[in-house]
Amino acid sequence: MIGGAGMLLAASPAQAADVSYKTECIPPPISGLPAVQGTTKVQLTAPAAAKVGDTVEVVWKTVEAASRNPDVLDLDKDTVKPTGTVKLGGAATGDLKMEGPRQNPAIPKNSPMILPDMKGSLKLEKAGDLTLTPDGYNINVSKPLSTDTKCSPKETVQPGATIKVTDGGGATTGGADTGGADAGGADAGGADAGGADAGGADTGGADAGGADAGGADTGGTDAGGATAGSGGSGGATDFPGKEVAVDFACKSPGPAAIAGKVTINAKKDGGSYGLTVKTAKGVMDSPADLPAGALKPSMKIVIGGADKGSVNVTGPGNPAPLETGKPVDLPDMTGTYKPGASGKSTLTPGTLTIDVTLGTSKINIPCTVKGTPKASLELDTTAQQGGASGGDTAGSGGAAAAGGTASGGGLAATGAEDNGALRALGLVAGTAILLGGAVFTFTPWRRLRSGR
């Protein structure tokens, strides 16, 4: 019944009526803002009368959207595209799909949403009074990333137009679905408003567990494994760390908590150590596509035992675009540790930071360690001039500890195959605040997987 070929009927005078109904709008779940409850006012325009076999055009004009554009982001011109559904009743049943162009004036923050008109065509196949009732609709915003906000009625909606269909000897009921995209769907660039995960290809690499390297706890007691020598015992240069569980607490717009596993490996180079930090696979779920290079992780490695201070390790940006619905692995983070004291020095995961860059907008989300994690690696260090001891403390941020230089590094595998994922890193929320917030206020963070 909802199909359409043939010429659009224009002979009969058109009718238009305003219909208001309570509406709930659910934006992308990548932000911490709540859903919005509001009122939608729609004007439907359709011919007052037509014959069986005619194809008519229905126009949906959004007189008033359920919410204003919140005080988050100005929407650029021609970045908003609506799709919707009109329910058919009486002489026909089913859904008429409606679609509007990506066409709008610039919409400042904290101002009414202005949506272009949606249209759909319908072939009439049965005589009688055909009622048209506005139903749910979807709003897609294309910049800075494509996101969707889905709106649905929260009460019974009254018909907005009625077409009197007279017998013209047309076909029986039925017909193909025509019109625009489903009201719940976005255009080709739109990410699912439900917030499907965005991820990239697995970076691969060796198991972060490696050989046990004496992961000592922060109190200095041995957590198992051998202590890595400084070169005096056997001349070893590679010192694999022990995988340790770490709980993080993130600041807004990040999630309240993240649970993950981290491994710190070291490679001796003269008197210093090149550090490589790995996280478990499937770090997070992202609800939107991200361009290459948009996400960069960093972590503070806390130095304890004989030595004191911290070293900052950083990872490169994602090498390829992250695709909606795929798991994301954080790239390996690298840096250089120059010891400032001689003895047994421990390396323990500290604050994790996710930086997201979208155009000229940048988001920095720190996630601090909760509780007292165990050390991932213990090294038998020899003091170097300008080394870490006495420099930057574990509680401070910044680059490296005094003398410990921070350096970027290559992308490699995340940790062990079967380890739990770091969940919903703050980048997701930060991204959404930029892009999804532009349409409506948003739903809370989605809880992530605890393991694989």
Short mmCIF file of C-alpha atoms in Angstrom, two decimals:
data_model
loop_
_atom_site.label_atom_id
_atom_site.label_comp_id
_atom_site.label_asym_id
_atom_site.label_seq_id
_atom_site.Cartn_x
_atom_site.Cartn_y
_atom_site.Cartn_z
CA MET A 1 0.00 0.00 0.00
CA ILE A 2 2.93 2.26 0.56
CA GLY A 3 4.47 2.26 -2.75
CA GLY A 4 4.72 4.35 -5.61
CA ALA A 5 4.90 4.82 -9.24
CA GLY A 6 2.87 6.97 -11.47
CA MET A 7 2.28 10.69 -11.49
CA LEU A 8 1.77 12.54 -8.24
CA LEU A 9 -1.80 13.70 -7.77
CA ALA A 10 -2.21 17.46 -7.69
CA ALA A 11 -5.74 18.00 -8.96
CA SER A 12 -7.50 17.91 -5.58
CA PRO A 13 -6.98 20.84 -3.18
CA ALA A 14 -4.36 20.11 -0.55
CA GLN A 15 -5.11 20.09 3.16
CA ALA A 16 -2.78 20.87 6.08
CA ALA A 17 -3.25 20.51 9.81
CA ASP A 18 -1.04 20.91 12.88
CA VAL A 19 -0.65 17.95 15.25
CA SER A 20 1.15 18.20 18.60
CA TYR A 21 2.34 15.22 20.66
CA LYS A 22 4.63 14.47 23.58
CA THR A 23 7.96 13.14 22.37
CA GLU A 24 11.09 11.50 23.78
CA CYS A 25 14.30 11.99 21.84
CA ILE A 26 17.22 9.59 22.36
CA PRO A 27 20.50 10.93 21.01
CA PRO A 28 23.76 8.99 20.52
CA PRO A 29 24.73 7.24 23.76
CA ILE A 30 28.26 8.61 23.50
CA SER A 31 27.46 11.54 25.76
CA GLY A 32 26.59 11.78 29.41
CA LEU A 33 23.62 14.10 28.91
CA PRO A 34 20.08 12.79 29.43
CA ALA A 35 17.35 12.15 26.89
CA VAL A 36 14.97 15.01 26.24
CA GLN A 37 11.23 15.04 26.86
CA GLY A 38 9.41 17.62 24.78
CA THR A 39 6.56 18.36 22.38
CA THR A 40 6.69 17.93 18.63
CA LYS A 41 4.35 19.96 16.42
CA VAL A 42 3.91 18.69 12.87
CA GLN A 43 1.93 19.97 9.91
CA LEU A 44 0.99 17.32 7.33
CA THR A 45 -0.03 18.38 3.84
CA ALA A 46 -1.86 15.96 1.50
CA PRO A 47 -4.64 16.08 -1.14
CA ALA A 48 -8.15 16.19 0.32
CA ALA A 49 -9.42 13.67 -2.27
CA ALA A 50 -7.98 11.26 -4.82
CA LYS A 51 -8.81 8.07 -6.74
CA VAL A 52 -7.64 4.50 -6.41
CA GLY A 53 -4.53 4.12 -8.58
CA ASP A 54 -3.35 7.70 -8.01
CA THR A 55 0.03 8.44 -6.45
CA VAL A 56 -0.09 11.31 -3.98
CA GLU A 57 2.60 13.29 -2.23
CA VAL A 58 2.57 13.86 1.53
CA VAL A 59 4.64 16.67 3.07
CA TRP A 60 5.76 16.74 6.72
CA LYS A 61 6.63 20.18 8.06
CA THR A 62 8.19 20.24 11.55
CA VAL A 63 6.65 23.36 13.04
CA GLU A 64 8.36 22.74 16.37
CA ALA A 65 10.95 20.09 17.27
CA ALA A 66 10.90 18.47 20.69
CA SER A 67 13.94 20.40 21.92
CA ARG A 68 16.13 23.36 21.20
CA ASN A 69 19.70 22.98 20.02
CA PRO A 70 21.44 22.76 23.43
CA ASP A 71 24.20 25.06 24.58
CA VAL A 72 26.96 22.79 23.25
CA LEU A 73 27.72 23.39 19.58
CA ASP A 74 26.62 25.68 16.74
CA LEU A 75 25.28 23.69 13.80
CA ASP A 76 26.62 24.71 10.39
CA LYS A 77 24.42 25.37 7.40
CA ASP A 78 23.19 22.26 5.56
CA THR A 79 24.33 19.71 8.15
CA VAL A 80 20.91 18.50 9.39
CA LYS A 81 18.84 15.81 7.63
CA PRO A 82 15.52 14.46 8.99
CA THR A 83 13.75 11.20 8.18
CA GLY A 84 10.43 10.07 9.62
CA THR A 85 7.38 7.82 9.48
CA VAL A 86 3.71 8.57 8.84
CA LYS A 87 1.25 5.90 10.04
CA LEU A 88 -1.55 4.97 7.63
CA GLY A 89 -5.06 4.12 8.83
CA GLY A 90 -8.55 3.55 7.52
CA ALA A 91 -8.42 2.66 3.83
CA ALA A 92 -4.78 1.52 4.21
CA THR A 93 -2.44 0.32 6.92
CA GLY A 94 1.33 0.47 7.20
CA ASP A 95 4.06 3.09 7.31
CA LEU A 96 4.82 5.81 4.81
CA LYS A 97 8.48 6.68 4.97
CA MET A 98 9.42 10.33 4.82
CA GLU A 99 12.74 11.96 4.01
CA GLY A 100 14.02 15.52 3.95
CA PRO A 101 17.08 17.04 2.30
CA ARG A 102 20.24 17.98 4.20
CA GLN A 103 19.25 21.60 4.13
CA ASN A 104 19.06 24.03 7.05
CA PRO A 105 20.21 27.50 8.04
CA ALA A 106 23.01 27.80 10.58
CA ILE A 107 21.54 26.91 13.99
CA PRO A 108 23.25 28.61 16.95
CA LYS A 109 23.59 26.97 20.34
CA ASN A 110 20.54 27.23 22.60
CA SER A 111 18.17 28.11 19.77
CA PRO A 112 15.18 26.31 18.15
CA MET A 113 15.95 23.41 15.85
CA ILE A 114 15.01 24.20 12.26
CA LEU A 115 14.36 21.09 10.18
CA PRO A 116 13.72 20.95 6.44
CA ASP A 117 10.39 19.54 5.21
CA MET A 118 10.15 15.79 4.62
CA LYS A 119 8.26 14.22 1.71
CA GLY A 120 6.93 10.79 0.79
CA SER A 121 4.83 9.41 -2.07
CA LEU A 122 1.96 6.95 -1.72
CA LYS A 123 0.07 4.93 -4.30
CA LEU A 124 -3.62 4.61 -3.40
CA GLU A 125 -5.00 1.09 -3.80
CA LYS A 126 -8.30 1.01 -1.88
CA ALA A 127 -11.31 3.29 -1.66
CA GLY A 128 -12.27 4.90 1.63
CA ASP A 129 -10.99 7.49 4.08
CA LEU A 130 -7.22 7.21 4.46
CA THR A 131 -5.79 8.82 7.62
CA LEU A 132 -2.21 10.07 7.93
CA THR A 133 -0.67 10.30 11.43
CA PRO A 134 2.86 11.58 12.18
CA ASP A 135 4.99 9.11 14.15
CA GLY A 136 8.68 8.84 15.02
CA TYR A 137 11.45 10.76 13.34
CA ASN A 138 15.24 10.78 13.21
CA ILE A 139 17.62 13.73 12.98
CA ASN A 140 21.06 13.18 11.47
CA VAL A 141 23.83 15.74 11.98
CA SER A 142 26.79 15.30 9.61
CA LYS A 143 29.47 17.43 11.31
CA PRO A 144 31.92 17.20 12.98
CA LEU A 145 30.96 13.51 12.81
CA SER A 146 27.77 11.87 11.60
CA THR A 147 25.36 11.12 14.48
CA ASP A 148 21.66 10.47 14.91
CA THR A 149 18.98 11.42 17.40
CA LYS A 150 15.83 9.27 17.39
CA CYS A 151 12.52 10.73 18.54
CA SER A 152 9.36 8.75 19.27
CA PRO A 153 5.83 9.63 20.45
CA LYS A 154 5.04 9.16 24.14
CA GLU A 155 1.27 9.42 23.71
CA THR A 156 -1.42 8.53 21.18
CA VAL A 157 -1.10 10.86 18.20
CA GLN A 158 -4.11 12.21 16.33
CA PRO A 159 -4.24 12.07 12.51
CA GLY A 160 -2.82 15.10 10.77
CA ALA A 161 -4.62 14.64 7.44
CA THR A 162 -7.29 12.50 5.78
CA ILE A 163 -7.52 11.64 2.08
CA LYS A 164 -10.95 10.63 0.73
CA VAL A 165 -10.13 7.91 -1.80
CA THR A 166 -12.82 7.10 -4.37
CA ASP A 167 -13.05 3.91 -6.39
CA GLY A 168 -11.10 4.13 -9.58
CA GLY A 169 -10.80 0.40 -10.31
CA GLY A 170 -7.29 0.29 -8.92
CA ALA A 171 -5.30 -2.65 -7.69
CA THR A 172 -5.88 -4.51 -4.46
CA THR A 173 -4.17 -3.53 -1.27
CA GLY A 174 -0.48 -4.07 -0.92
CA GLY A 175 2.39 -2.44 -2.69
CA ALA A 176 6.05 -1.79 -2.34
CA ASP A 177 7.66 0.44 0.24
CA THR A 178 8.73 3.81 -1.12
CA GLY A 179 9.79 7.16 0.20
CA GLY A 180 12.80 8.13 2.22
CA ALA A 181 14.91 6.30 4.72
CA ASP A 182 13.33 4.66 7.75
CA ALA A 183 12.67 7.12 10.56
CA GLY A 184 15.15 5.30 12.71
CA GLY A 185 17.85 5.29 10.05
CA ALA A 186 20.33 7.88 9.03
CA ASP A 187 21.58 8.75 5.60
CA ALA A 188 24.58 6.91 4.21
CA GLY A 189 26.95 8.82 6.45
CA GLY A 190 24.90 8.52 9.63
CA ALA A 191 26.09 6.53 12.59
CA ASP A 192 23.52 4.50 14.51
CA ALA A 193 21.98 6.63 17.25
CA GLY A 194 22.16 3.56 19.41
CA GLY A 195 25.86 4.09 19.48
CA ALA A 196 27.35 1.13 17.70
CA ASP A 197 30.95 0.55 18.48
CA ALA A 198 33.57 2.07 16.24
CA GLY A 199 36.88 0.35 15.95
CA GLY A 200 39.82 -0.36 13.80
CA ALA A 201 41.72 -3.41 12.74
CA ASP A 202 43.57 -5.37 15.36
CA THR A 203 47.09 -4.07 15.62
CA GLY A 204 48.40 -7.54 16.33
CA GLY A 205 51.63 -8.20 18.08
CA ALA A 206 53.11 -10.35 20.80
CA ASP A 207 51.38 -11.38 23.99
CA ALA A 208 51.82 -8.58 26.52
CA GLY A 209 52.21 -11.19 29.23
CA GLY A 210 55.67 -12.10 28.00
CA ALA A 211 58.15 -13.61 30.43
CA ASP A 212 57.52 -12.79 34.06
CA ALA A 213 59.70 -9.83 34.97
CA GLY A 214 59.09 -9.52 38.65
CA GLY A 215 56.01 -7.30 38.67
CA ALA A 216 56.31 -5.88 42.17
CA ASP A 217 53.39 -4.25 43.88
CA THR A 218 53.54 -0.60 44.71
CA GLY A 219 54.59 -1.42 48.23
CA GLY A 220 57.76 -2.92 46.86
CA THR A 221 56.96 -6.58 47.55
CA ASP A 222 57.65 -9.03 44.77
CA ALA A 223 54.47 -9.88 42.83
CA GLY A 224 56.09 -12.83 41.11
CA GLY A 225 58.61 -13.38 38.37
CA ALA A 226 62.28 -12.61 38.06
CA THR A 227 63.80 -9.21 38.65
CA ALA A 228 65.17 -7.67 35.49
CA GLY A 229 68.85 -6.92 35.72
CA SER A 230 70.55 -3.75 34.57
CA GLY A 231 72.97 -5.61 32.41
CA GLY A 232 75.34 -6.86 35.06
CA SER A 233 73.61 -10.22 35.33
CA GLY A 234 73.86 -12.01 32.05
CA GLY A 235 73.86 -8.85 29.94
CA ALA A 236 70.16 -9.03 29.15
CA THR A 237 68.63 -6.11 27.27
CA ASP A 238 64.95 -7.08 26.95
CA PHE A 239 62.82 -7.10 30.10
CA PRO A 240 59.19 -8.14 29.59
CA GLY A 241 56.75 -6.95 32.22
CA LYS A 242 53.92 -8.68 33.98
CA GLU A 243 50.32 -7.97 33.01
CA VAL A 244 48.49 -6.21 35.84
CA ALA A 245 44.84 -5.28 36.34
CA VAL A 246 44.14 -1.57 36.69
CA ASP A 247 40.91 0.26 37.55
CA PHE A 248 40.57 3.85 36.33
CA ALA A 249 38.24 6.68 37.36
CA CYS A 250 37.66 9.18 34.54
CA LYS A 251 36.59 12.80 34.64
CA SER A 252 33.61 14.07 32.68
CA PRO A 253 32.87 13.64 29.82
CA GLY A 254 34.43 10.23 30.36
CA PRO A 255 32.80 7.21 31.97
CA ALA A 256 32.76 6.87 35.75
CA ALA A 257 35.03 3.84 35.73
CA ILE A 258 37.20 1.77 33.38
CA ALA A 259 38.60 -1.70 34.11
CA GLY A 260 41.55 -2.92 32.08
CA LYS A 261 44.91 -4.66 32.04
CA VAL A 262 48.31 -3.11 31.32
CA THR A 263 51.78 -4.52 30.59
CA ILE A 264 55.01 -2.48 30.76
CA ASN A 265 58.00 -3.84 28.83
CA ALA A 266 61.52 -2.39 28.83
CA LYS A 267 64.53 -2.58 26.53
CA LYS A 268 67.90 -1.46 27.87
CA ASP A 269 69.76 1.11 25.80
CA GLY A 270 72.96 2.22 27.50
CA GLY A 271 71.99 3.46 30.94
CA SER A 272 68.36 4.13 29.96
CA TYR A 273 65.37 1.96 29.12
CA GLY A 274 62.98 2.23 26.21
CA LEU A 275 59.50 1.49 27.53
CA THR A 276 56.62 -0.06 25.60
CA VAL A 277 53.22 -0.11 27.30
CA LYS A 278 50.47 -2.41 26.04
CA THR A 279 46.79 -2.54 26.96
CA ALA A 280 44.37 -5.42 26.57
CA LYS A 281 42.60 -5.79 23.24
CA GLY A 282 39.20 -4.32 22.48
CA VAL A 283 39.79 -1.24 24.56
CA MET A 284 36.45 0.41 23.87
CA ASP A 285 33.33 0.63 21.82
CA SER A 286 32.80 3.75 19.76
CA PRO A 287 29.37 4.88 18.51
CA ALA A 288 30.65 6.79 15.50
CA ASP A 289 33.23 6.68 12.74
CA LEU A 290 36.51 8.42 13.58
CA PRO A 291 39.00 9.66 10.99
CA ALA A 292 42.59 8.43 10.95
CA GLY A 293 44.77 10.10 13.56
CA ALA A 294 41.86 11.38 15.67
CA LEU A 295 42.66 9.33 18.78
CA LYS A 296 45.95 9.34 20.71
CA PRO A 297 46.55 7.66 24.09
CA SER A 298 49.17 8.46 26.71
CA MET A 299 49.95 7.12 30.19
CA LYS A 300 52.02 8.14 33.16
CA ILE A 301 54.28 5.34 34.41
CA VAL A 302 54.94 5.69 38.13
CA ILE A 303 58.48 4.89 39.29
CA GLY A 304 58.88 3.39 42.76
CA GLY A 305 61.24 1.36 44.88
CA ALA A 306 64.79 2.72 44.83
CA ASP A 307 63.93 5.35 42.24
CA LYS A 308 61.15 7.95 42.34
CA GLY A 309 59.25 9.99 39.76
CA SER A 310 57.29 9.20 36.63
CA VAL A 311 57.72 8.78 32.89
CA ASN A 312 55.15 9.72 30.27
CA VAL A 313 54.57 7.26 27.42
CA THR A 314 52.57 8.20 24.35
CA GLY A 315 50.97 6.38 21.45
CA PRO A 316 50.48 7.43 17.83
CA GLY A 317 47.12 8.34 16.34
CA ASN A 318 44.96 5.57 14.89
CA PRO A 319 46.57 4.70 11.54
CA ALA A 320 43.28 4.12 9.73
CA PRO A 321 39.72 5.39 10.16
CA LEU A 322 37.82 3.64 12.93
CA GLU A 323 34.67 2.01 11.66
CA THR A 324 31.38 2.07 13.50
CA GLY A 325 30.55 -1.27 15.07
CA LYS A 326 34.12 -2.58 15.30
CA PRO A 327 36.24 -2.96 18.47
CA VAL A 328 39.08 -0.51 19.00
CA ASP A 329 42.54 -1.43 20.28
CA LEU A 330 44.73 1.27 21.76
CA PRO A 331 48.12 1.51 20.05
CA ASP A 332 51.24 0.74 22.07
CA MET A 333 52.60 3.67 24.04
CA THR A 334 56.35 4.31 24.22
CA GLY A 335 58.75 6.49 26.17
CA THR A 336 62.23 6.53 27.73
CA TYR A 337 63.09 5.91 31.37
CA LYS A 338 66.44 7.18 32.65
CA PRO A 339 67.05 5.89 36.20
CA GLY A 340 67.89 8.42 38.87
CA ALA A 341 68.85 5.92 41.56
CA SER A 342 70.60 2.58 41.91
CA GLY A 343 68.73 -0.47 43.20
CA LYS A 344 65.48 -2.26 42.50
CA SER A 345 63.07 0.19 40.85
CA THR A 346 59.45 -0.62 40.03
CA LEU A 347 57.31 0.58 37.10
CA THR A 348 53.54 0.81 37.72
CA PRO A 349 50.68 2.01 35.44
CA GLY A 350 49.43 5.51 36.28
CA THR A 351 47.01 8.02 34.78
CA LEU A 352 45.68 7.13 31.33
CA THR A 353 44.78 10.04 29.05
CA ILE A 354 42.86 9.94 25.78
CA ASP A 355 43.22 12.88 23.39
CA VAL A 356 40.70 13.27 20.57
CA THR A 357 41.14 15.86 17.81
CA LEU A 358 38.29 16.66 15.43
CA GLY A 359 39.11 19.56 13.17
CA THR A 360 39.98 22.47 15.45
CA SER A 361 38.29 20.89 18.47
CA LYS A 362 40.39 18.97 20.99
CA ILE A 363 39.26 16.91 23.96
CA ASN A 364 41.51 15.72 26.78
CA ILE A 365 40.10 13.03 29.09
CA PRO A 366 42.21 11.94 32.08
CA CYS A 367 41.50 8.62 33.80
CA THR A 368 43.26 8.25 37.15
CA VAL A 369 44.12 4.96 38.82
CA LYS A 370 41.84 3.76 41.61
CA GLY A 371 43.35 1.86 44.52
CA THR A 372 46.91 0.53 44.47
CA PRO A 373 47.77 -1.51 41.39
CA LYS A 374 50.72 -3.88 41.34
CA ALA A 375 53.88 -2.97 39.51
CA SER A 376 54.21 -4.46 36.05
CA LEU A 377 58.01 -4.49 36.01
CA GLU A 378 60.96 -4.34 38.42
CA LEU A 379 64.36 -3.29 37.12
CA ASP A 380 67.79 -3.46 38.74
CA THR A 381 68.75 0.12 37.90
CA THR A 382 71.94 2.16 37.97
CA ALA A 383 71.68 5.88 38.58
CA GLN A 384 72.27 8.11 35.56
CA GLN A 385 73.05 11.80 35.61
CA GLY A 386 69.82 13.74 35.12
CA GLY A 387 67.78 10.62 35.90
CA ALA A 388 64.30 10.41 37.36
CA SER A 389 64.92 10.24 41.12
CA GLY A 390 63.89 13.43 42.88
CA GLY A 391 62.07 14.72 39.81
CA ASP A 392 58.44 14.51 38.81
CA THR A 393 56.35 12.69 41.42
CA ALA A 394 53.69 10.07 40.82
CA GLY A 395 50.97 12.57 41.58
CA SER A 396 51.96 15.11 38.98
CA GLY A 397 51.24 15.14 35.32
CA GLY A 398 53.26 16.32 32.42
CA ALA A 399 55.89 14.71 30.28
CA ALA A 400 58.59 12.58 31.81
CA ALA A 401 60.08 12.58 35.25
CA ALA A 402 63.13 14.75 35.58
CA GLY A 403 65.58 13.44 33.05
CA GLY A 404 63.12 10.85 31.80
CA THR A 405 62.23 11.97 28.31
CA ALA A 406 58.89 11.22 26.75
CA SER A 407 58.97 10.03 23.20
CA GLY A 408 56.46 8.86 20.67
CA GLY A 409 56.71 5.37 19.29
CA GLY A 410 55.44 2.86 16.82
CA LEU A 411 52.05 1.18 16.85
CA ALA A 412 52.05 -2.45 17.95
CA ALA A 413 49.79 -5.03 19.47
CA THR A 414 47.72 -4.62 22.56
CA GLY A 415 48.14 -7.14 25.35
CA ALA A 416 47.12 -10.72 25.96
CA GLU A 417 44.51 -12.35 23.76
CA ASP A 418 42.01 -13.25 26.46
CA ASN A 419 42.14 -10.18 28.63
CA GLY A 420 39.23 -7.93 29.50
CA ALA A 421 38.73 -4.75 27.55
CA LEU A 422 39.20 -1.25 28.80
CA ARG A 423 35.69 0.04 28.49
CA ALA A 424 34.23 2.95 26.70
CA LEU A 425 37.19 5.25 26.92
CA GLY A 426 36.37 8.89 27.42
CA LEU A 427 37.00 9.67 23.81
CA VAL A 428 33.62 8.32 22.96
CA ALA A 429 31.82 10.71 25.21
CA GLY A 430 34.05 13.58 24.26
CA THR A 431 33.38 13.01 20.62
CA ALA A 432 29.67 12.86 21.19
CA ILE A 433 29.63 16.03 23.22
CA LEU A 434 31.04 17.74 20.17
CA LEU A 435 28.80 16.22 17.58
CA GLY A 436 25.78 14.54 19.05
CA GLY A 437 25.09 17.28 21.54
CA ALA A 438 24.32 19.52 18.65
CA VAL A 439 20.89 18.01 18.19
CA PHE A 440 19.39 17.14 21.56
CA THR A 441 20.55 16.35 25.06
CA PHE A 442 21.84 12.85 25.36
CA THR A 443 21.57 9.47 26.95
CA PRO A 444 23.94 8.23 29.65
CA TRP A 445 27.12 6.26 29.03
CA ARG A 446 26.67 2.69 27.97
CA ARG A 447 28.43 0.15 30.16
CA LEU A 448 31.11 -1.80 28.35
CA ARG A 449 32.32 -5.32 28.23
CA SER A 450 34.47 -6.43 31.16
CA GLY A 451 36.38 -9.09 29.30
CA ARG A 452 36.84 -11.05 26.14
#
